[in-house]
PDB file of C-alpha atoms in Angstrom:
ATOM      1  CA  MET A   1       0.000   0.000   0.000  1.00 85.00           C
ATOM      2  CA  PHE A   2       1.403   3.398  -0.950  1.00 91.00           C
ATOM      3  CA  SER A   3       0.112   6.951  -1.202  1.00 94.00           C
ATOM      4  CA  VAL A   4       0.424   9.297  -4.182  1.00 96.00           C
ATOM      5  CA  SER A   5      -0.396  12.998  -4.555  1.00 96.00           C
ATOM      6  CA  ILE A   6      -0.475  14.744  -7.915  1.00 97.00           C
ATOM      7  CA  PHE A   7      -0.015  18.457  -8.537  1.00 97.00           C
ATOM      8  CA  ASP A   8      -0.803  20.494 -11.641  1.00 96.00           C
ATOM      9  CA  VAL A   9       2.095  22.790 -12.544  1.00 95.00           C
ATOM     10  CA  THR A  10       1.784  26.365 -13.776  1.00 94.00           C
ATOM     11  CA  PRO A  11       5.079  27.957 -14.870  1.00 91.00           C
ATOM     12  CA  GLN A  12       5.787  31.516 -13.894  1.00 88.00           C
ATOM     13  CA  GLU A  13       5.772  33.996 -16.737  1.00 85.00           C
ATOM     14  CA  GLY A  14       8.628  33.327 -19.150  1.00 81.00           C
ATOM     15  CA  ALA A  15       9.727  30.076 -17.483  1.00 82.00           C
ATOM     16  CA  GLN A  16      10.369  26.985 -19.595  1.00 84.00           C
ATOM     17  CA  LEU A  17       9.356  23.863 -17.712  1.00 81.00           C
ATOM     18  CA  ASN A  18      11.616  21.590 -19.752  1.00 79.00           C
ATOM     19  CA  GLU A  19      14.603  23.617 -18.521  1.00 78.00           C
ATOM     20  CA  ILE A  20      13.792  23.253 -14.815  1.00 79.00           C
ATOM     21  CA  VAL A  21      16.063  21.076 -12.651  1.00 80.00           C
ATOM     22  CA  ARG A  22      18.085  19.390 -15.376  1.00 77.00           C
ATOM     23  CA  GLU A  23      21.107  18.906 -13.129  1.00 83.00           C
ATOM     24  CA  ALA A  24      21.613  18.115  -9.450  1.00 89.00           C
ATOM     25  CA  GLN A  25      20.984  21.050  -7.128  1.00 92.00           C
ATOM     26  CA  HIS A  26      22.184  21.950  -3.629  1.00 95.00           C
ATOM     27  CA  PHE A  27      20.694  24.633  -1.383  1.00 95.00           C
ATOM     28  CA  ARG A  28      21.761  25.699   2.096  1.00 96.00           C
ATOM     29  CA  ASP A  29      19.797  27.787   4.581  1.00 95.00           C
ATOM     30  CA  THR A  30      20.498  28.814   8.169  1.00 96.00           C
ATOM     31  CA  GLN A  31      17.894  28.529  10.902  1.00 95.00           C
ATOM     32  CA  ARG A  32      18.030  29.133  14.621  1.00 95.00           C
ATOM     33  CA  VAL A  33      17.503  25.798  16.389  1.00 93.00           C
ATOM     34  CA  ASN A  34      17.931  25.420  20.163  1.00 90.00           C
ATOM     35  CA  ASN A  35      19.842  28.727  20.364  1.00 88.00           C
ATOM     36  CA  PHE A  36      22.253  27.587  17.662  1.00 91.00           C
ATOM     37  CA  ASP A  37      22.488  28.573  13.998  1.00 95.00           C
ATOM     38  CA  GLU A  38      22.010  25.266  12.189  1.00 95.00           C
ATOM     39  CA  LYS A  39      22.933  24.926   8.525  1.00 97.00           C
ATOM     40  CA  LEU A  40      20.151  23.082   6.722  1.00 97.00           C
ATOM     41  CA  ASP A  41      20.991  21.409   3.423  1.00 97.00           C
ATOM     42  CA  THR A  42      18.682  20.372   0.610  1.00 96.00           C
ATOM     43  CA  TYR A  43      19.862  18.194  -2.263  1.00 96.00           C
ATOM     44  CA  ILE A  44      17.865  17.481  -5.409  1.00 95.00           C
ATOM     45  CA  TYR A  45      19.214  14.550  -7.395  1.00 95.00           C
ATOM     46  CA  VAL A  46      18.177  14.068 -11.019  1.00 93.00           C
ATOM     47  CA  ASN A  47      17.650  10.421 -11.955  1.00 93.00           C
ATOM     48  CA  GLU A  48      16.218   8.531 -14.917  1.00 94.00           C
ATOM     49  CA  THR A  49      13.370   9.521 -17.212  1.00 94.00           C
ATOM     50  CA  SER A  50      10.414   7.163 -17.550  1.00 96.00           C
ATOM     51  CA  PRO A  51       9.371   5.817 -20.979  1.00 95.00           C
ATOM     52  CA  THR A  52       6.406   8.208 -20.921  1.00 95.00           C
ATOM     53  CA  GLY A  53       8.509  11.297 -20.195  1.00 95.00           C
ATOM     54  CA  TYR A  54       8.413  11.668 -16.398  1.00 96.00           C
ATOM     55  CA  GLN A  55      11.714  12.885 -14.905  1.00 94.00           C
ATOM     56  CA  ASN A  56      12.567  11.284 -11.571  1.00 95.00           C
ATOM     57  CA  TYR A  57      13.972  13.332  -8.693  1.00 95.00           C
ATOM     58  CA  ARG A  58      15.112  12.336  -5.232  1.00 95.00           C
ATOM     59  CA  ILE A  59      14.985  15.095  -2.628  1.00 96.00           C
ATOM     60  CA  VAL A  60      17.132  14.831   0.497  1.00 97.00           C
ATOM     61  CA  THR A  61      16.523  17.681   2.921  1.00 96.00           C
ATOM     62  CA  ASP A  62      17.228  18.678   6.523  1.00 97.00           C
ATOM     63  CA  GLU A  63      14.046  19.352   8.453  1.00 95.00           C
ATOM     64  CA  VAL A  64      13.515  20.980  11.839  1.00 94.00           C
ATOM     65  CA  VAL A  65      11.086  18.995  13.983  1.00 92.00           C
ATOM     66  CA  ASP A  66       9.598  19.987  17.326  1.00 93.00           C
ATOM     67  CA  PHE A  67      10.744  17.312  19.777  1.00 91.00           C
ATOM     68  CA  ARG A  68      11.206  17.642  23.520  1.00 92.00           C
ATOM     69  CA  ALA A  69      14.246  15.669  24.661  1.00 89.00           C
ATOM     70  CA  ARG A  70      17.329  15.768  26.881  1.00 87.00           C
ATOM     71  CA  VAL A  71      20.832  15.609  25.417  1.00 86.00           C
ATOM     72  CA  LYS A  72      23.939  15.606  27.646  1.00 85.00           C
ATOM     73  CA  GLY A  73      21.901  16.890  30.559  1.00 87.00           C
ATOM     74  CA  GLU A  74      20.292  19.728  28.609  1.00 87.00           C
ATOM     75  CA  PHE A  75      16.718  19.895  27.351  1.00 90.00           C
ATOM     76  CA  ILE A  76      16.068  20.661  23.714  1.00 90.00           C
ATOM     77  CA  ASP A  77      12.807  21.531  21.978  1.00 92.00           C
ATOM     78  CA  GLN A  78      13.763  20.815  18.374  1.00 93.00           C
ATOM     79  CA  VAL A  79      15.855  18.356  16.404  1.00 92.00           C
ATOM     80  CA  VAL A  80      17.074  18.259  12.806  1.00 94.00           C
ATOM     81  CA  LYS A  81      16.231  15.132  10.849  1.00 94.00           C
ATOM     82  CA  GLN A  82      16.865  14.209   7.250  1.00 95.00           C
ATOM     83  CA  GLY A  83      13.895  13.521   5.009  1.00 94.00           C
ATOM     84  CA  THR A  84      14.029  11.748   1.638  1.00 95.00           C
ATOM     85  CA  TYR A  85      11.253  12.106  -0.935  1.00 96.00           C
ATOM     86  CA  LEU A  86      10.630  10.741  -4.406  1.00 95.00           C
ATOM     87  CA  ILE A  87       8.842  12.758  -7.054  1.00 95.00           C
ATOM     88  CA  TYR A  88       8.252  12.586 -10.808  1.00 96.00           C
ATOM     89  CA  PHE A  89       7.839  15.658 -12.978  1.00 95.00           C
ATOM     90  CA  HIS A  90       6.453  15.789 -16.528  1.00 95.00           C
ATOM     91  CA  PRO A  91       7.217  19.166 -18.167  1.00 91.00           C
ATOM     92  CA  ASN A  92       4.917  18.684 -21.174  1.00 92.00           C
ATOM     93  CA  LYS A  93       1.923  17.434 -19.198  1.00 95.00           C
ATOM     94  CA  LYS A  94       2.673  20.049 -16.504  1.00 94.00           C
ATOM     95  CA  ARG A  95       2.277  17.420 -13.829  1.00 95.00           C
ATOM     96  CA  LEU A  96       4.216  16.627 -10.656  1.00 96.00           C
ATOM     97  CA  VAL A  97       3.695  13.302  -8.862  1.00 97.00           C
ATOM     98  CA  ALA A  98       4.827  12.788  -5.265  1.00 96.00           C
ATOM     99  CA  LEU A  99       5.178   9.135  -4.250  1.00 94.00           C
ATOM    100  CA  CYS A 100       4.883   9.640  -0.495  1.00 92.00           C
ATOM    101  CA  ARG A 101       2.411  10.295   2.300  1.00 89.00           C
ATOM    102  CA  LYS A 102       0.067  13.252   1.830  1.00 88.00           C
ATOM    103  CA  GLU A 103       1.769  15.409   4.467  1.00 88.00           C
ATOM    104  CA  ASP A 104       5.198  14.608   3.018  1.00 92.00           C
ATOM    105  CA  ALA A 105       3.985  15.354  -0.503  1.00 93.00           C
ATOM    106  CA  PHE A 106       3.420  19.007   0.410  1.00 92.00           C
ATOM    107  CA  LYS A 107       6.922  19.192   1.915  1.00 91.00           C
ATOM    108  CA  ALA A 108       8.533  17.758  -1.219  1.00 92.00           C
ATOM    109  CA  THR A 109       6.560  19.765  -3.734  1.00 92.00           C
ATOM    110  CA  GLY A 110       6.914  22.885  -1.605  1.00 91.00           C
ATOM    111  CA  ILE A 111      10.665  22.681  -2.169  1.00 92.00           C
ATOM    112  CA  PHE A 112      10.120  22.717  -5.941  1.00 90.00           C
ATOM    113  CA  GLU A 113       7.666  25.587  -5.736  1.00 91.00           C
ATOM    114  CA  THR A 114      10.006  27.636  -3.535  1.00 91.00           C
ATOM    115  CA  ARG A 115      13.191  26.998  -5.483  1.00 90.00           C
ATOM    116  CA  PHE A 116      11.955  27.022  -9.087  1.00 91.00           C
ATOM    117  CA  PRO A 117       9.681  29.279 -11.192  1.00 90.00           C
ATOM    118  CA  MET A 118       6.435  27.344 -10.877  1.00 92.00           C
ATOM    119  CA  GLN A 119       3.172  27.268  -8.979  1.00 93.00           C
ATOM    120  CA  LEU A 120       1.567  24.021  -7.875  1.00 95.00           C
ATOM    121  CA  GLU A 121      -2.042  23.087  -7.198  1.00 95.00           C
ATOM    122  CA  LYS A 122      -3.094  19.668  -5.996  1.00 95.00           C
ATOM    123  CA  HIS A 123      -5.061  17.896  -8.683  1.00 96.00           C
ATOM    124  CA  ARG A 124      -8.529  16.649  -7.837  1.00 93.00           C
ATOM    125  CA  PHE A 125      -9.656  13.804 -10.035  1.00 93.00           C
ATOM    126  CA  ASN A 126     -13.150  13.536 -11.465  1.00 90.00           C
ATOM    127  CA  ILE A 127     -14.325  11.290  -8.650  1.00 86.00           C
ATOM    128  CA  LEU A 128     -17.951  11.319  -9.828  1.00 83.00           C
ATOM    129  CA  GLY A 129     -16.796  10.281 -13.279  1.00 85.00           C
ATOM    130  CA  ILE A 130     -14.732   7.478 -11.763  1.00 83.00           C
ATOM    131  CA  ILE A 131     -17.775   6.286  -9.797  1.00 79.00           C
ATOM    132  CA  ALA A 132     -20.028   6.451 -12.859  1.00 76.00           C
ATOM    133  CA  GLU A 133     -17.566   4.636 -15.106  1.00 74.00           C
ATOM    134  CA  SER A 134     -16.821   1.972 -12.530  1.00 68.00           C
ATOM    135  CA  SER A 135     -20.462   1.419 -11.622  1.00 57.00           C
ATOM    136  CA  ASP A 136     -21.271   1.008 -15.296  1.00 52.00           C
ATOM    137  CA  VAL A 137     -18.499  -1.599 -15.586  1.00 48.00           C
ATOM    138  CA  ARG A 138     -16.852   0.162 -18.499  1.00 46.00           C
ATOM    139  CA  GLY A 139     -13.497   0.678 -16.857  1.00 47.00           C
ATOM    140  CA  ALA A 140     -13.799  -1.503 -13.779  1.00 47.00           C
ATOM    141  CA  ARG A 141     -14.606  -5.148 -13.314  1.00 50.00           C
ATOM    142  CA  PHE A 142     -15.504  -5.310  -9.654  1.00 51.00           C
ATOM    143  CA  ASP A 143     -17.756  -3.671  -7.076  1.00 59.00           C
ATOM    144  CA  VAL A 144     -17.240  -0.031  -6.183  1.00 74.00           C
ATOM    145  CA  LYS A 145     -17.159   1.089  -2.542  1.00 80.00           C
ATOM    146  CA  ILE A 146     -18.086   4.677  -1.708  1.00 78.00           C
ATOM    147  CA  GLU A 147     -16.956   6.150   1.621  1.00 79.00           C
ATOM    148  CA  THR A 148     -18.643   9.004   3.504  1.00 77.00           C
ATOM    149  CA  VAL A 149     -17.868  11.362   6.361  1.00 78.00           C
ATOM    150  CA  THR A 150     -20.314   9.482   8.582  1.00 72.00           C
ATOM    151  CA  GLY A 151     -18.473   6.202   8.106  1.00 69.00           C
ATOM    152  CA  VAL A 152     -21.300   4.706   6.053  1.00 63.00           C
ATOM    153  CA  SER A 153     -20.175   2.945   2.881  1.00 68.00           C
ATOM    154  CA  LEU A 154     -22.111   2.012  -0.224  1.00 68.00           C
ATOM    155  CA  LYS A 155     -20.901  -0.944  -2.246  1.00 72.00           C
ATOM    156  CA  GLY A 156     -22.136  -2.689  -5.357  1.00 64.00           C
ATOM    157  CA  SER A 157     -22.972  -2.015  -8.993  1.00 62.00           C
ATOM    158  CA  ASN A 158     -25.151   0.791 -10.351  1.00 64.00           C
ATOM    159  CA  ILE A 159     -24.725   2.609  -7.040  1.00 68.00           C
ATOM    160  CA  ASP A 160     -24.749   6.017  -8.716  1.00 68.00           C
ATOM    161  CA  GLY A 161     -28.333   5.371  -9.737  1.00 68.00           C
ATOM    162  CA  THR A 162     -29.665   5.025  -6.201  1.00 69.00           C
ATOM    163  CA  GLN A 163     -31.539   7.621  -4.165  1.00 72.00           C
ATOM    164  CA  TYR A 164     -29.067   7.175  -1.308  1.00 69.00           C
ATOM    165  CA  TYR A 165     -26.221   8.152  -3.620  1.00 73.00           C
ATOM    166  CA  SER A 166     -28.107  11.265  -4.721  1.00 75.00           C
ATOM    167  CA  ASN A 167     -28.839  12.257  -1.130  1.00 76.00           C
ATOM    168  CA  MET A 168     -25.222  11.669  -0.148  1.00 75.00           C
ATOM    169  CA  LEU A 169     -23.935  14.019  -2.852  1.00 75.00           C
ATOM    170  CA  GLN A 170     -26.443  16.726  -1.954  1.00 76.00           C
ATOM    171  CA  SER A 171     -25.391  16.617   1.699  1.00 77.00           C
ATOM    172  CA  GLY A 172     -21.659  16.696   0.867  1.00 80.00           C
ATOM    173  CA  GLN A 173     -20.889  13.417   2.624  1.00 81.00           C
ATOM    174  CA  LEU A 174     -18.659  11.857  -0.021  1.00 83.00           C
ATOM    175  CA  THR A 175     -15.032  11.450   1.116  1.00 86.00           C
ATOM    176  CA  GLY A 176     -13.647   8.889  -1.311  1.00 86.00           C
ATOM    177  CA  VAL A 177     -14.181   5.828  -3.440  1.00 87.00           C
ATOM    178  CA  VAL A 178     -12.408   2.470  -3.535  1.00 87.00           C
ATOM    179  CA  VAL A 179     -12.414   0.856  -6.958  1.00 85.00           C
ATOM    180  CA  THR A 180     -10.738  -2.065  -8.681  1.00 83.00           C
ATOM    181  CA  TYR A 181      -9.652  -1.791 -12.301  1.00 82.00           C
ATOM    182  CA  ASP A 182      -8.328  -4.228 -14.860  1.00 78.00           C
ATOM    183  CA  HIS A 183      -5.336  -2.271 -16.145  1.00 78.00           C
ATOM    184  CA  GLY A 184      -3.082  -4.018 -18.631  1.00 78.00           C
ATOM    185  CA  ASP A 185      -2.216  -7.425 -17.248  1.00 84.00           C
ATOM    186  CA  LYS A 186      -2.828  -6.388 -13.640  1.00 84.00           C
ATOM    187  CA  THR A 187      -5.747  -5.884 -11.313  1.00 84.00           C
ATOM    188  CA  VAL A 188      -5.396  -2.538  -9.550  1.00 88.00           C
ATOM    189  CA  THR A 189      -7.283  -1.575  -6.397  1.00 89.00           C
ATOM    190  CA  LEU A 190      -7.013   1.994  -5.152  1.00 91.00           C
ATOM    191  CA  ARG A 191      -8.773   4.658  -3.124  1.00 91.00           C
ATOM    192  CA  VAL A 192      -9.409   8.062  -4.634  1.00 92.00           C
ATOM    193  CA  SER A 193     -10.207  10.741  -2.040  1.00 91.00           C
ATOM    194  CA  VAL A 194     -12.091  13.940  -2.750  1.00 89.00           C
ATOM    195  CA  ASP A 195      -8.918  15.942  -2.029  1.00 90.00           C
ATOM    196  CA  GLY A 196      -7.126  14.102  -4.854  1.00 91.00           C
ATOM    197  CA  THR A 197      -4.905  11.749  -2.832  1.00 94.00           C
ATOM    198  CA  LEU A 198      -4.536   8.249  -4.271  1.00 95.00           C
ATOM    199  CA  LEU A 199      -3.908   5.213  -2.100  1.00 95.00           C
ATOM    200  CA  PHE A 200      -2.818   2.140  -4.051  1.00 95.00           C
ATOM    201  CA  TYR A 201      -3.515  -1.232  -2.430  1.00 93.00           C
ATOM    202  CA  SER A 202      -2.011  -3.175  -5.338  1.00 91.00           C
ATOM    203  CA  ASN A 203       1.649  -3.869  -5.948  1.00 91.00           C
ATOM    204  CA  LEU A 204       2.660  -1.594  -8.807  1.00 92.00           C
ATOM    205  CA  SER A 205       6.006  -0.394 -10.039  1.00 93.00           C
ATOM    206  CA  GLU A 206       6.608   3.347 -10.132  1.00 95.00           C
ATOM    207  CA  TYR A 207       6.222   3.439 -13.907  1.00 95.00           C
ATOM    208  CA  GLU A 208       2.984   1.429 -13.736  1.00 94.00           C
ATOM    209  CA  SER A 209       1.542   3.848 -11.186  1.00 94.00           C
ATOM    210  CA  LEU A 210       2.431   6.775 -13.462  1.00 96.00           C
ATOM    211  CA  ASP A 211       0.651   5.100 -16.390  1.00 94.00           C
ATOM    212  CA  PHE A 212      -2.375   4.513 -14.178  1.00 93.00           C
ATOM    213  CA  ILE A 213      -2.432   8.156 -13.101  1.00 95.00           C
ATOM    214  CA  ASP A 214      -2.391   9.229 -16.761  1.00 95.00           C
ATOM    215  CA  MET A 215      -5.424   7.002 -17.312  1.00 91.00           C
ATOM    216  CA  LEU A 216      -7.305   8.625 -14.410  1.00 92.00           C
ATOM    217  CA  TYR A 217      -6.660  12.054 -15.921  1.00 93.00           C
ATOM    218  CA  ASP A 218      -8.653  10.972 -18.992  1.00 91.00           C
ATOM    219  CA  ILE A 219     -11.798  10.172 -17.010  1.00 86.00           C
TER     220      ILE A 219
END
């Protein structure tokens, strides 16, 4: 099981997305931590490009975390830890994919948005279209499970044609949908939340997950 967040990229005026982060980058900032000026390093490593044009980046960054502890008899309120994040960026599709937890995705993509001439907005998939397509068994082959804020779930086929489904949408209770797709030679089960976060329950390679995300964009 792994989480994925996708961001739509808007370049700043005059910026060329295919020129962004073509070589490894290193940034250093200074921040006051426990009455000491800590030097915080961020490294962006450029790796391979996927067959469909996604450039892979590995981000290694120092992060200040609030943490009450005692070191050599003295109490401290913060520590510096090193975080590592994996993202894929497609300059032509103007898409950035963070393969990490939702809270970490904003950390990783925030580094790109701060350091490079772009603005990012988390993509929200057409969840109603996914439900309709899956319920109609055009893109999915198994039951669809809808989740709500009240913890009530609705599972089965043709669920988007029920009165309960209509009432749920009108009251704003929908939080996500779990659906299973036949995709290529694999069966893929995932959760799509209303905020756009994907949670894959199936074992996919990174490239396979990118292909699947491209498919969801077309719904």
